[in-house]
CSV table of C-alpha atoms and ligand atoms in Angstrom, one decimal:
chain,number,residue,atom,x,y,z
A,1,MET,CA,55.8,72.8,55.5
A,2,THR,CA,55.5,71.6,58.5
A,3,GLN,CA,53.5,68.2,59.5
A,4,GLN,CA,50.5,68.3,61.3
A,5,ILE,CA,50.9,67.4,65.3
A,6,ASP,CA,51.2,64.2,66.1
A,7,TYR,CA,48.9,63.0,68.8
A,8,SER,CA,49.7,58.6,68.7
A,9,GLU,CA,53.3,59.8,69.7
A,10,LYS,CA,54.3,59.7,73.4
A,11,ILE,CA,55.5,63.1,72.5
A,12,PRO,CA,53.2,64.5,70.1
A,13,ASN,CA,55.0,66.9,68.0
A,14,ASN,CA,55.2,68.9,64.6
A,15,VAL,CA,58.8,69.1,64.5
A,16,ASN,CA,59.1,65.1,62.9
A,17,LEU,CA,60.8,63.5,65.9
A,18,ALA,CA,60.0,60.0,64.3
A,19,GLY,CA,63.2,60.7,62.2
A,20,ASP,CA,65.3,61.9,64.2
A,21,ARG,CA,65.7,58.6,66.5
A,22,ARG,CA,68.4,60.1,68.9
A,23,LEU,CA,67.0,63.5,69.5
A,24,GLN,CA,63.4,61.6,70.3
A,25,ARG,CA,65.5,59.4,72.7
A,26,ALA,CA,66.9,61.9,74.5
A,27,LEU,CA,63.7,63.6,75.2
A,28,GLU,CA,61.9,60.6,76.1
A,29,ASN,CA,64.3,60.4,78.5
A,30,TRP,CA,63.7,64.0,79.8
A,31,GLN,CA,59.7,63.9,79.8
A,32,PRO,CA,59.5,61.9,82.8
A,33,ARG,CA,61.9,63.7,84.9
A,34,PHE,CA,59.5,66.5,83.7
A,35,ALA,CA,56.4,64.5,84.9
A,36,ASP,CA,58.0,63.9,88.2
A,37,TRP,CA,58.5,67.8,88.3
A,38,TRP,CA,55.0,68.8,87.2
A,39,LEU,CA,53.7,66.8,90.0
A,40,GLU,CA,56.2,67.6,92.7
A,41,MET,CA,56.5,71.4,92.3
A,42,GLY,CA,53.4,72.4,89.8
A,43,PRO,CA,49.5,72.8,91.3
A,44,VAL,CA,49.1,71.3,94.4
A,45,GLY,CA,46.2,69.2,94.4
A,46,PHE,CA,43.7,69.3,91.6
A,47,GLN,CA,45.5,67.0,89.6
A,48,ASP,CA,42.8,64.1,89.6
A,49,ASN,CA,39.8,66.6,88.4
A,50,GLU,CA,39.4,66.4,85.3
A,51,ILE,CA,39.8,70.4,83.9
A,52,TYR,CA,38.6,71.7,81.3
A,53,LEU,CA,42.0,72.8,79.0
A,54,ARG,CA,42.6,73.2,75.5
A,55,THR,CA,45.6,71.9,74.0
A,56,ALA,CA,47.4,72.6,70.2
A,57,VAL,CA,46.1,70.3,67.6
A,58,ASP,CA,47.6,72.7,64.8
A,59,VAL,CA,49.8,74.8,64.8
A,60,GLY,CA,47.9,76.5,61.2
A,61,ARG,CA,46.0,80.3,61.3
A,62,GLU,CA,42.2,78.5,62.0
A,63,GLY,CA,41.0,76.1,64.2
A,64,TRP,CA,44.8,75.3,66.4
A,65,ALA,CA,42.9,74.3,69.4
A,66,HIS,CA,41.0,71.3,71.2
A,67,PHE,CA,38.9,72.1,74.2
A,68,SER,CA,38.3,69.0,76.5
A,69,HIS,CA,38.1,67.8,80.2
A,70,VAL,CA,41.6,66.3,80.9
A,71,LYS,CA,43.1,65.6,83.7
A,72,LEU,CA,46.4,67.7,84.4
A,73,PRO,CA,49.0,65.0,84.5
A,74,ASP,CA,47.6,63.4,81.8
A,75,TYR,CA,47.8,66.7,79.4
A,76,ARG,CA,49.6,66.4,76.0
A,77,TRP,CA,52.7,68.5,76.6
A,78,GLY,CA,54.5,68.5,73.1
A,79,ILE,CA,56.9,70.4,70.6
A,80,PHE,CA,55.0,72.8,68.2
A,81,LEU,CA,57.0,74.9,66.1
A,82,SER,CA,55.5,78.2,63.5
A,83,GLU,CA,55.0,76.7,59.5
A,84,PRO,CA,58.8,78.5,58.4
A,85,GLU,CA,58.4,81.0,55.9
A,86,GLU,CA,60.5,80.7,52.9
A,87,ASP,CA,63.3,82.2,52.4
A,88,ARG,CA,63.8,84.4,55.4
A,89,ARG,CA,66.0,86.7,56.1
A,90,ILE,CA,68.0,88.5,58.9
A,91,GLY,CA,66.2,91.3,59.9
A,92,PHE,CA,68.2,93.3,62.1
A,93,GLY,CA,72.4,93.7,63.1
A,94,GLU,CA,75.7,93.2,60.9
A,95,MET,CA,73.9,90.0,59.1
A,96,LYS,CA,70.8,91.6,57.8
A,97,GLY,CA,70.1,90.5,55.0
A,98,GLU,CA,71.4,87.0,54.9
A,99,PRO,CA,69.5,84.3,55.1
A,100,VAL,CA,68.3,82.9,58.4
A,101,TRP,CA,70.2,79.5,60.3
A,102,GLN,CA,69.0,76.2,60.6
A,103,GLU,CA,71.2,75.2,63.0
A,104,VAL,CA,73.6,77.6,65.3
A,105,PRO,CA,76.6,79.3,64.2
A,106,GLY,CA,79.6,78.3,66.5
A,107,GLU,CA,80.7,81.3,67.4
A,108,PHE,CA,77.2,82.6,68.7
A,109,ARG,CA,76.6,78.9,70.6
A,110,THR,CA,77.5,80.5,73.9
A,111,ASP,CA,75.3,83.4,73.9
A,112,LEU,CA,72.5,81.8,71.7
A,113,ARG,CA,72.2,79.3,74.6
A,114,ARG,CA,72.6,82.1,77.4
A,115,LEU,CA,68.8,83.2,75.6
A,116,ILE,CA,67.2,80.1,75.4
A,117,VAL,CA,67.7,79.4,78.8
A,118,VAL,CA,67.0,82.3,80.3
A,119,GLN,CA,63.7,82.4,78.6
A,120,GLY,CA,63.5,79.0,79.7
A,121,ASP,CA,63.6,79.0,83.5
A,122,THR,CA,60.8,81.5,83.6
A,123,GLU,CA,58.2,79.0,82.4
A,124,PRO,CA,58.7,76.4,85.2
A,125,ALA,CA,59.3,79.1,87.3
A,126,SER,CA,55.9,80.9,86.8
A,127,VAL,CA,53.9,77.6,87.7
A,128,GLU,CA,55.8,77.1,90.6
A,129,GLN,CA,55.0,80.6,92.1
A,130,GLN,CA,51.4,79.8,91.2
A,131,ARG,CA,51.3,76.0,92.7
A,132,TYR,CA,49.5,77.0,96.1
A,133,LEU,CA,46.9,79.4,94.4
A,134,GLY,CA,43.9,76.5,93.4
A,135,LYS,CA,43.1,76.6,97.4
A,136,THR,CA,41.7,80.3,96.7
A,137,ALA,CA,40.2,79.9,93.4
A,138,PRO,CA,37.5,83.0,93.4
A,139,SER,CA,35.5,81.1,90.9
A,140,LEU,CA,35.5,77.3,88.4
A,141,TYR,CA,36.4,79.6,85.8
A,142,ASP,CA,39.1,81.4,87.2
A,143,LEU,CA,40.4,77.7,89.2
A,144,ARG,CA,40.4,76.5,85.0
A,145,ASN,CA,42.4,79.6,84.0
A,146,LEU,CA,45.0,78.8,86.3
A,147,PHE,CA,45.8,75.8,85.5
A,148,GLN,CA,45.4,76.5,81.4
A,149,ILE,CA,47.9,79.1,81.9
A,150,ASN,CA,49.9,76.4,84.3
A,151,VAL,CA,49.9,73.5,81.6
A,152,GLU,CA,50.6,76.2,78.9
A,153,GLU,CA,53.9,77.4,80.8
A,154,GLY,CA,55.2,73.7,81.2
A,155,ARG,CA,54.2,73.1,77.6
A,156,HIS,CA,56.6,76.2,77.1
A,157,LEU,CA,59.6,75.6,79.1
A,158,TRP,CA,59.2,72.0,76.4
A,159,ALA,CA,59.8,74.1,73.6
A,160,MET,CA,62.8,75.4,75.0
A,161,VAL,CA,64.1,72.0,75.9
A,162,TYR,CA,63.1,71.1,72.5
A,163,LEU,CA,65.3,73.5,71.2
A,164,LEU,CA,68.5,72.8,73.7
A,165,HIS,CA,68.2,69.2,72.8
A,166,ALA,CA,68.1,69.6,68.9
A,167,HIS,CA,70.8,71.9,69.3
A,168,PHE,CA,73.1,72.4,71.7
A,169,GLY,CA,74.5,68.6,72.4
A,170,ARG,CA,75.9,67.7,75.7
A,171,ASP,CA,75.8,71.3,77.5
A,172,GLY,CA,71.8,71.8,75.9
A,173,ARG,CA,70.8,68.4,77.9
A,174,GLU,CA,72.9,69.4,80.8
A,175,GLU,CA,71.1,72.6,80.5
A,176,ALA,CA,67.4,71.2,80.0
A,177,ASP,CA,68.2,68.6,83.5
A,178,ALA,CA,69.2,71.9,85.7
A,179,LEU,CA,65.8,73.9,84.2
A,180,LEU,CA,64.1,71.1,86.5
A,181,GLN,CA,66.7,71.6,89.5
A,182,ARG,CA,66.3,75.2,89.8
A,183,ASN,CA,63.3,76.2,91.9
A,184,SER,CA,61.5,79.4,92.5
A,185,GLY,CA,62.3,80.9,95.8
A,186,ASP,CA,64.8,77.8,96.6
A,187,PRO,CA,67.4,79.7,98.7
A,188,ASP,CA,70.5,77.1,96.9
A,189,HIS,CA,68.9,76.6,93.5
A,190,PRO,CA,67.1,79.8,92.6
A,191,ARG,CA,65.6,80.9,89.3
A,192,ILE,CA,67.6,82.9,87.3
A,193,LEU,CA,65.7,86.3,87.3
A,194,GLY,CA,64.6,88.4,90.7
A,195,ALA,CA,61.4,88.4,89.5
A,196,PHE,CA,60.3,84.6,89.1
A,197,ASN,CA,61.3,84.2,93.0
A,198,GLU,CA,59.0,86.0,94.2
A,199,LYS,CA,56.1,84.3,95.7
A,200,THR,CA,52.3,84.5,94.2
A,201,SER,CA,50.2,84.5,97.1
A,202,ASP,CA,47.0,85.1,96.8
A,203,TRP,CA,44.8,86.1,93.0
A,204,LEU,CA,44.9,89.6,92.7
A,205,SER,CA,48.7,89.1,92.8
A,206,PHE,CA,48.3,86.4,90.3
A,207,LEU,CA,46.1,88.9,87.6
A,208,LEU,CA,48.8,91.5,87.8
A,209,PHE,CA,51.6,88.8,87.1
A,210,THR,CA,49.1,87.3,84.4
A,211,TYR,CA,49.0,91.2,83.1
A,212,PHE,CA,52.0,92.8,84.3
A,213,THR,CA,54.9,90.0,83.7
A,214,ASP,CA,53.3,87.3,81.2
A,215,ARG,CA,53.5,91.1,78.6
A,216,ASP,CA,57.1,90.8,80.0
A,217,GLY,CA,57.2,87.5,78.6
A,218,LYS,CA,55.4,88.5,75.1
A,219,TYR,CA,58.0,91.0,74.5
A,220,GLN,CA,60.4,89.0,75.3
A,221,LEU,CA,59.7,86.4,73.3
A,222,GLY,CA,58.5,89.2,70.6
A,223,ALA,CA,62.0,89.9,70.2
A,224,LEU,CA,63.6,86.3,70.4
A,225,LYS,CA,60.7,85.9,67.1
A,226,GLU,CA,62.9,87.7,65.5
A,227,SER,CA,65.6,85.6,65.8
A,228,ALA,CA,68.7,84.6,63.0
A,229,PHE,CA,68.1,81.1,64.5
A,230,ASP,CA,65.4,80.8,62.6
A,231,PRO,CA,64.0,77.7,65.4
A,232,LEU,CA,64.2,79.5,68.1
A,233,SER,CA,62.3,83.0,65.9
A,234,ARG,CA,59.5,79.6,64.9
A,235,THR,CA,58.7,78.0,68.1
A,236,CYS,CA,58.4,81.7,70.2
A,237,ASP,CA,56.0,82.6,67.1
A,238,PHE,CA,54.1,79.3,68.4
A,239,MET,CA,54.7,80.2,72.1
A,240,LEU,CA,53.2,84.3,71.6
A,241,LYS,CA,49.7,82.5,70.3
A,242,GLU,CA,49.3,80.7,73.9
A,243,GLU,CA,51.0,83.6,75.5
A,244,ALA,CA,47.8,85.8,74.5
A,245,HIS,CA,45.4,84.3,76.6
A,246,HIS,CA,47.3,84.5,79.9
A,247,MET,CA,47.2,88.1,79.2
A,248,PHE,CA,44.0,87.9,78.5
A,249,VAL,CA,43.2,86.8,82.1
A,250,GLY,CA,44.8,89.1,83.4
A,251,ALA,CA,43.5,92.5,82.2
A,252,SER,CA,39.9,90.9,82.4
A,253,GLY,CA,40.6,89.6,85.7
A,254,ILE,CA,41.2,93.6,87.0
A,255,ALA,CA,38.7,94.5,84.7
A,256,ARG,CA,36.5,92.6,86.9
A,257,VAL,CA,38.2,93.4,90.4
A,258,ILE,CA,37.2,97.1,89.4
A,259,GLN,CA,33.7,96.2,88.5
A,260,ARG,CA,33.0,94.6,91.7
A,261,THR,CA,34.5,97.2,93.4
A,262,CYS,CA,32.7,100.1,91.6
A,263,GLU,CA,29.6,98.0,91.8
A,264,VAL,CA,30.2,98.1,95.7
A,265,MET,CA,31.1,101.8,96.4
A,266,LYS,CA,27.7,103.0,94.0
A,267,GLU,CA,25.3,100.4,96.1
A,268,TYR,CA,26.8,101.5,99.5
A,269,ASP,CA,27.9,105.0,98.1
A,270,THR,CA,31.5,104.8,99.8
A,271,ASP,CA,35.2,104.6,99.6
A,272,ASP,CA,35.7,102.0,102.2
A,273,VAL,CA,34.7,99.0,100.3
A,274,ARG,CA,36.7,96.4,102.6
A,275,ARG,CA,34.4,95.7,105.1
A,276,TYR,CA,32.0,95.0,102.1
A,277,GLY,CA,34.7,92.5,101.1
A,278,ALA,CA,36.0,94.0,98.0
A,279,ILE,CA,39.1,95.5,97.1
A,280,ASP,CA,39.8,99.7,97.4
A,281,LEU,CA,41.2,100.8,94.7
A,282,PRO,CA,43.9,102.4,96.5
A,283,THR,CA,44.9,98.9,97.5
A,284,LEU,CA,45.1,98.2,94.0
A,285,GLN,CA,47.0,100.9,92.6
A,286,LYS,CA,49.8,99.8,95.6
A,287,TYR,CA,49.6,96.3,93.5
A,288,ILE,CA,50.1,98.0,89.9
A,289,ASN,CA,53.2,99.9,91.1
A,290,PHE,CA,54.6,96.6,92.6
A,291,HIS,CA,53.9,94.5,89.6
A,292,PHE,CA,55.2,97.2,86.8
A,293,SER,CA,58.1,97.7,88.1
A,294,VAL,CA,59.2,94.7,89.2
A,295,SER,CA,58.1,93.5,85.6
A,296,LEU,CA,60.4,96.2,84.2
A,297,ASP,CA,63.3,95.2,85.8
A,298,LEU,CA,63.0,91.8,83.7
A,299,PHE,CA,64.0,94.1,80.3
A,300,GLY,CA,67.6,94.5,82.2
A,301,SER,CA,69.5,97.3,82.0
A,302,GLU,CA,68.7,100.2,79.8
A,303,THR,CA,72.4,100.8,78.4
A,304,SER,CA,73.6,96.8,77.7
A,305,THR,CA,76.5,95.9,76.0
A,306,ASN,CA,75.1,92.0,76.1
A,307,ALA,CA,72.0,93.5,74.1
A,308,ALA,CA,73.6,95.4,71.7
A,309,ASN,CA,75.8,92.8,71.0
A,310,TYR,CA,72.6,90.0,70.8
A,311,TYR,CA,71.5,92.5,68.4
A,312,SER,CA,74.7,93.1,66.1
A,313,ALA,CA,74.4,89.2,66.2
A,314,GLY,CA,70.8,89.0,65.4
A,315,LEU,CA,70.5,86.8,68.3
A,316,LYS,CA,68.0,89.0,69.9
A,317,GLY,CA,66.0,92.2,67.9
A,318,ARG,CA,63.5,94.5,69.4
A,319,PHE,CA,59.4,94.2,69.4
A,320,ALA,CA,58.0,94.1,65.9
A,321,GLU,CA,61.3,95.1,64.2
A,322,PRO,CA,60.4,95.9,61.0
A,323,SER,CA,57.8,98.3,62.5
A,324,TYR,CA,61.1,100.6,63.0
A,325,GLU,CA,61.5,103.1,60.8
A,326,ASP,CA,65.4,103.2,60.9
A,327,ASP,CA,68.0,101.2,59.4
A,328,HIS,CA,67.9,97.9,61.8
A,329,VAL,CA,72.6,98.3,62.4
A,330,LEU,CA,71.5,101.2,65.2
A,331,VAL,CA,75.4,101.5,64.6
A,332,ASN,CA,75.3,105.1,63.1
A,333,ASP,CA,72.3,106.1,65.8
A,334,GLU,CA,71.8,108.2,68.9
A,335,ASP,CA,68.6,107.9,71.3
A,336,ALA,CA,68.3,109.6,74.2
A,337,ILE,CA,67.6,108.2,77.7
A,338,SER,CA,66.5,109.7,80.6
A,339,GLU,CA,68.7,109.8,83.3
A,340,ILE,CA,69.0,111.0,87.3
A,341,VAL,CA,72.1,113.1,87.8
A,342,ASP,CA,72.4,114.9,91.0
A,343,GLY,CA,69.3,113.9,92.2
A,344,ARG,CA,67.8,116.1,88.6
A,345,TRP,CA,66.2,114.0,85.7
A,346,LEU,CA,68.4,114.9,82.6
A,347,GLU,CA,67.7,113.4,79.1
A,348,THR,CA,71.5,111.8,77.5
A,349,SER,CA,71.8,110.7,74.2
A,350,ARG,CA,73.4,107.3,73.5
A,351,PRO,CA,74.0,104.8,70.7
A,352,LYS,CA,71.3,103.3,69.5
A,353,ILE,CA,72.4,100.1,70.0
A,354,THR,CA,73.5,100.2,73.4
A,355,VAL,CA,69.8,100.8,74.2
A,356,VAL,CA,67.5,97.9,73.1
A,357,ASN,CA,66.3,96.9,76.3
A,358,GLU,CA,65.5,99.9,76.3
A,359,GLN,CA,63.4,100.6,73.5
A,360,LEU,CA,61.7,96.5,74.0
A,361,ARG,CA,60.7,97.8,77.6
A,362,ARG,CA,59.2,101.5,76.0
A,363,SER,CA,56.9,98.9,73.7
A,364,TYR,CA,56.2,97.3,76.7
A,365,ILE,CA,54.6,100.2,78.6
A,366,GLU,CA,52.7,101.1,75.8
A,367,ASP,CA,51.2,98.6,75.6
A,368,CYS,CA,50.6,98.1,79.3
A,369,ALA,CA,48.8,101.8,79.1
A,370,LYS,CA,46.3,100.8,77.0
A,371,GLY,CA,44.7,98.3,79.4
A,372,MET,CA,45.1,101.1,81.5
A,373,ARG,CA,42.6,103.2,80.2
A,374,ARG,CA,40.2,100.4,79.2
A,375,TRP,CA,40.1,99.7,83.3
A,376,ASN,CA,40.1,104.0,83.6
A,377,ARG,CA,37.0,103.5,81.3
A,378,ILE,CA,34.8,100.9,84.0
A,379,LEU,CA,35.7,103.6,86.3
A,380,GLU,CA,34.3,106.6,84.0
A,381,GLU,CA,31.4,104.2,83.7
A,382,HIS,CA,30.6,104.3,86.9
A,383,GLY,CA,31.2,107.4,87.2
A,384,ILE,CA,34.3,107.5,89.7
A,385,GLN,CA,36.8,110.5,90.0
A,386,TYR,CA,39.6,108.0,90.7
A,387,ARG,CA,42.4,107.2,87.7
A,388,LEU,CA,44.3,104.4,88.1
A,389,ASP,CA,47.8,105.2,86.0
A,390,LEU,CA,51.3,103.1,86.3
A,391,PRO,CA,54.0,104.4,88.2
A,392,ASN,CA,57.4,106.0,86.2
A,393,GLU,CA,59.8,103.7,85.3
A,394,ALA,CA,61.9,104.6,87.7
A,395,PHE,CA,60.1,104.0,90.2
A,396,HIS,CA,61.0,101.0,92.8
A,397,ARG,CA,63.4,99.6,90.7
A,398,GLN,CA,66.2,96.7,91.7
A,399,VAL,CA,68.0,96.4,87.7
A,400,GLY,CA,69.4,99.3,85.8
A,401,ILE,CA,70.5,103.0,86.2
A,402,TYR,CA,67.7,103.9,88.5
A,403,ARG,CA,68.5,101.5,91.0
A,404,ASP,CA,70.1,103.5,93.3
A,405,ALA,CA,67.3,106.4,93.1
A,406,TYR,CA,64.9,106.4,95.1
A,407,VAL,CA,61.6,108.0,93.1
A,408,ALA,CA,57.9,108.0,93.5
A,409,PRO,CA,55.3,107.0,91.2
A,410,SER,CA,54.8,110.3,90.1
A,411,GLY,CA,58.7,110.7,89.0
A,412,GLU,CA,59.2,113.1,91.7
A,413,ILE,CA,62.7,112.2,93.2
A,414,LEU,CA,62.9,111.9,96.7
A,415,SER,CA,65.2,111.7,100.0
A,416,GLU,CA,65.8,108.4,101.2
A,417,SER,CA,64.1,109.6,103.9
A,418,ASP,CA,61.0,110.9,102.1
A,419,TRP,CA,60.8,107.4,100.8
A,420,GLU,CA,60.7,105.8,103.7
A,421,SER,CA,58.2,107.5,105.3
A,422,SER,CA,55.6,107.7,101.9
A,423,GLU,CA,56.7,104.1,101.1
A,424,SER,CA,53.5,102.3,102.9
A,425,ASN,CA,51.6,104.7,100.2
A,426,PHE,CA,53.2,103.7,97.6
A,427,LEU,CA,53.5,99.5,97.7
A,428,PRO,CA,51.4,97.2,99.2
A,429,THR,CA,52.2,97.0,103.2
A,430,ASP,CA,51.8,94.0,105.2
A,431,SER,CA,47.9,95.0,106.0
A,432,ASP,CA,47.2,95.4,102.8
A,433,ARG,CA,48.8,92.2,102.3
A,434,ASP,CA,46.8,90.6,105.1
A,435,PHE,CA,43.6,92.2,103.5
A,436,VAL,CA,43.8,91.1,100.2
A,437,ILE,CA,44.7,87.6,101.4
A,438,SER,CA,41.8,87.5,104.4
A,439,LEU,CA,39.6,88.1,101.0
A,440,MET,CA,40.5,84.3,99.0
A,441,GLN,CA,38.0,82.5,100.1
A,442,PRO,CA,37.5,79.5,97.6
A,443,VAL,CA,34.7,79.5,95.5
A,444,TYR,CA,34.1,76.3,93.2
A,445,SER,CA,30.7,76.3,93.1
A,446,PRO,CA,29.5,76.4,89.4
A,447,GLY,CA,29.4,80.0,88.2
A,448,GLN,CA,29.7,81.6,91.3
A,449,MET,CA,32.0,84.4,92.4
A,450,ALA,CA,34.0,85.5,95.6
A,451,SER,CA,33.2,88.9,96.6
A,452,TRP,CA,36.5,90.8,95.3
A,453,ILE,CA,35.8,89.7,92.0
A,454,ALA,CA,32.3,90.2,89.3
A,455,PRO,CA,31.9,87.2,87.1
A,456,PRO,CA,33.8,87.4,83.1
A,457,VAL,CA,31.7,88.9,80.6
A,458,SER,CA,31.1,85.3,78.9
A,459,GLY,CA,32.1,81.8,79.4
A,460,ILE,CA,35.4,80.1,78.0
A,461,HIS,CA,35.1,79.0,74.3
A,462,THR,CA,31.5,78.2,73.7
A,463,GLN,CA,30.4,77.6,77.5
A,464,PRO,CA,28.0,79.1,79.7
A,465,ILE,CA,29.7,81.0,82.7
A,466,ASP,CA,28.4,78.5,85.0
A,467,TYR,CA,29.7,75.4,83.7
A,468,GLU,CA,31.7,73.1,84.8
A,469,TYR,CA,34.9,74.1,83.8
A,470,VAL,CA,36.2,72.2,86.9
A,471,ARG,CA,34.7,68.5,88.2
A,472,LEU,CA,35.4,68.2,91.8
B,501,FE2,FE1,55.4,81.1,78.7
B,502,FE2,FE1,52.7,83.3,80.6
């Protein structure tokens, strides 16, 4: 049984931290460094304002969250693991069927530490990427959602740091320190993954980041939740609960952008909505193309020996591993991937275990497509012909087998010169970005919205839309 979360402790937790003095001291030592990082690299401004935030109070199924106004630096970041599953067994790989591990086996120490560090690195990175957005929020409702996501990404950092401290000794502590020393976009000490060094300079990018890139997080956490290393599995399980809200912010946020654009198109009977302060659909499509393609890169190469090794060792599975109708060992199976060979698409068969990254990416793409259908329904309901689409998975890739190919969003293979002449139709141009940034005027009175986004369908928790989500 897990214990209730104890909020009387310095570090709220449900892992009986008080029962391990050394670990408690080590984490209490890390805590002020996290606080310094938050003030230095976290949200710019608003640190003294009261914000209507949810805090985890229980990991159980009913009512795990508590909502109240708190100042950001007073948020109670803590360590919460989902309840253990009794007699849990390894679900895949060479050791399938054996009991899961409560401690790290020596032979997998390096690989597990690497997986935890890479995941951990993305959490503070996104806070850093989003640090200036508070200055241009389209409403108090949105401003609060930004900060909710930021504090929870901070908590996800805590989740990974706990594992490093509790299970990896001295190198774990060093890695935990390094997580605060690398910074998004820092030329000397960048974050580990490319997409986490890009700037999130405007709210359209932020909403698409939460839709596409936080969703990558969902699939990575889902794959780690299957891990034979049980503390990692339980940590990721609880992180996924918090993560769902981040993707909601993206899905509902873009729906509101589309809603607003449709309203303006109808009201003025025009596609040229820019002069009415709304975002035109072709520009939105280009932003989708960008964020989808950089998020696909986060899954790694289509064929990967590392991923195969992680899988056979039981370290990282596929999303919803039990739902796959295969033997979960994958050494005797084949799977086809689409490659570009001599300027043509070609299906090639590979040992299934070498394409687990690709399987994870496929689940992700299907999930992304669901939201696209919902967005298109808004266009349909307004009688608008335009449809948004996910670009082909080979489009604009920097990682994996399509890295050197020039592929249009439609999947058409292009020459380099064709690509160059069409790129401005595929991806946001400087002038598109300038336009979007010109719309980013802060709106800070309760219930009011910026020109480019419709109000949400409902408020947060039990509150109305015009609630004072941030007390300025
Ligand atoms: Fe996260
Ligand atoms: Fe997230």
